[in-house]
C-alpha cells in the first residue's frame, strides 16, 4: 500500500486514510487507523480527523464508543466547531440516544441551519415526530429559513403520523417558496398515501409523464397502493414500470410483496420470488424479510421457512418476522427455539420482537414460557412493556382459562392497563370460558371508555354475554347504546387462493357462483361436528340482529 510506504505521515495523510475507509463503509478499519495515528504521534487531530471518526462511530452505532469519542473531542479541542458538534448530534442519534443528541444541541453556543435540521431529522428518525414539529416552530422563531432538508423531515413526520394536515401545509409551503429537491415527488406520494389520500398520490404520480418519473416515484406509488390494501393496482403499476424499462430494485420488491399477503396469493409471491432470484435481489435482507412475511400470510409457512434459512444476513426484523410467522401458524415451540437462536447470535430483540414471541406463546398455550419472557423484557433487555405487551399477556392467560388471573394482572397495572385492547381481550376470555359475571364487570369498563368505532365489536360481545344469561333488558340496552353512538361492527373479509385464482368472501356471502354448494358442505360439516359433541351457541346469533341494524 502507498500509505504503508510513506515514511513521514503528516496529519493530511492520516486523515486521507481514515476518511477513505469511512467513505467506503469500513468504519472499523477507519477507527484502527485513527488509533494508529494517535500512537504514532505523527498526526495532530483536527476537525477533519474528528469528522471522519465520528462518522465511523455513526456507522457502527455503538453508544459506548460514541461517548468515548465525544469525551476525546472535548479534551482535544479548546473550542468545538459547529460542524463537529452537528456530527456528534448525528452520531448519538444513530446510536438511538436521541436524548443525548438533544442535550448536545441545547448546550451549543452557536447554532446554524444545519444544527436545527440535524436535530429535527434525528427526532423524526427516532419516532419523535411531534417533538420534531415543535422544533420546526422554534427554528422559525429563531429566524432560520426552512429549506429542503427541513421539508424532507416534515414530510417524513407527516407520513409517520398519518397526518394529512401537516403534509398539506408542508406541500403548500413548497409551492409558495418554489422549493425543489431530489426525490420530492416520492416523499409527497408516500406522505399522502400513508395519510389515506391515495387519490392525491395518484394525481402527483400522474402529473409527470412516465419518462420523467424516477424509480423512487414508482416505488412510492407501489408502496402506497400496497399500504392501502390495493394490491391489484400495485401489481399493475409494477407491470407498467417493467414495460417502460424501469428496472425494479430491492425497495420495489419489499414494497409490493405485502400485496401478496393482503390478497392471499401464494402464486404471486412465488412469481415475485422468482423475479427476485433472476435480478439477484433474493439475498437482500429486506427482500428476504418481505418474502418470509408474504409466504407466511399466504399460508405457505414451509416456503417462508426456506427463505428465512437461505437469507444470508438476518437482522432483528428478519427474526421477528419469522417468529411472528410461526406464532400465526400455531408453531409456538418453533418460535421459542428461534427466539433463543436469535439471542445466541447476538441479535438484540426489540419491542416488536417481544410482541411476536408473546403472541406465539399465547396462540400455542405456552403460558409459563411466555410469562418468563415477559419478565425478561425489563429485567434483562431493558425494554419497558407497552399496551401491546400487556395485551399479549392478558390474552395468553385468558386463552387457557386463567381469566381471573388475567383480570388481576391488568388491575395491578393501574393506568398502564387502562386500554380498550387489554380489557377487550379479557372480555373475550370471559365469554369463551363462561365467566359471565366477571364479563359484565369488564364490559362496563369498556362501555365507559367513550372511544371511536373500534369498540363496536366489544358491544356485540357484551350483548352475547347478556344473551347467554337471558338478560334481554341488558341486550336491548347495549343495542340502543350502539344506535345512539352510531356504532356498527365492520364486516370482516377473507381471501383464499384455489388453482391460481383468488376468491374474496365475507360472512354469510352468497355472491359466489358456487355458494349453494359451499353452504351445503358447511351444513354437512356442522352436523358432523355436532355428532361428536359440538354444541353451537345459538344465542350468539344475536350478532346477526345487531350487525344488520341501522
XYZ file of C-alpha atoms in Angstrom, residues 3 11 35 107 113 125 166 173 191 208 215 272 327 376 393 403 421 514 521 549:
20
model
C 0.073 4.556 2.775
C -1.986 14.880 9.565
C -5.762 4.727 16.916
C -25.541 23.275 25.027
C -29.399 25.912 9.980
C -35.710 9.126 12.661
C -49.287 18.757 8.325
C -45.003 25.800 1.678
C -46.954 11.069 2.673
C -45.304 13.804 -14.667
C -37.520 4.812 -9.608
C -42.098 -12.203 -7.298
C -46.865 -17.904 16.037
C -37.101 -10.660 30.973
C -50.066 -11.374 28.495
C -59.325 -15.483 33.361
C -57.447 -3.648 23.649
C -70.921 -21.875 -6.088
C -70.838 -28.681 2.523
C -79.386 -2.946 12.484
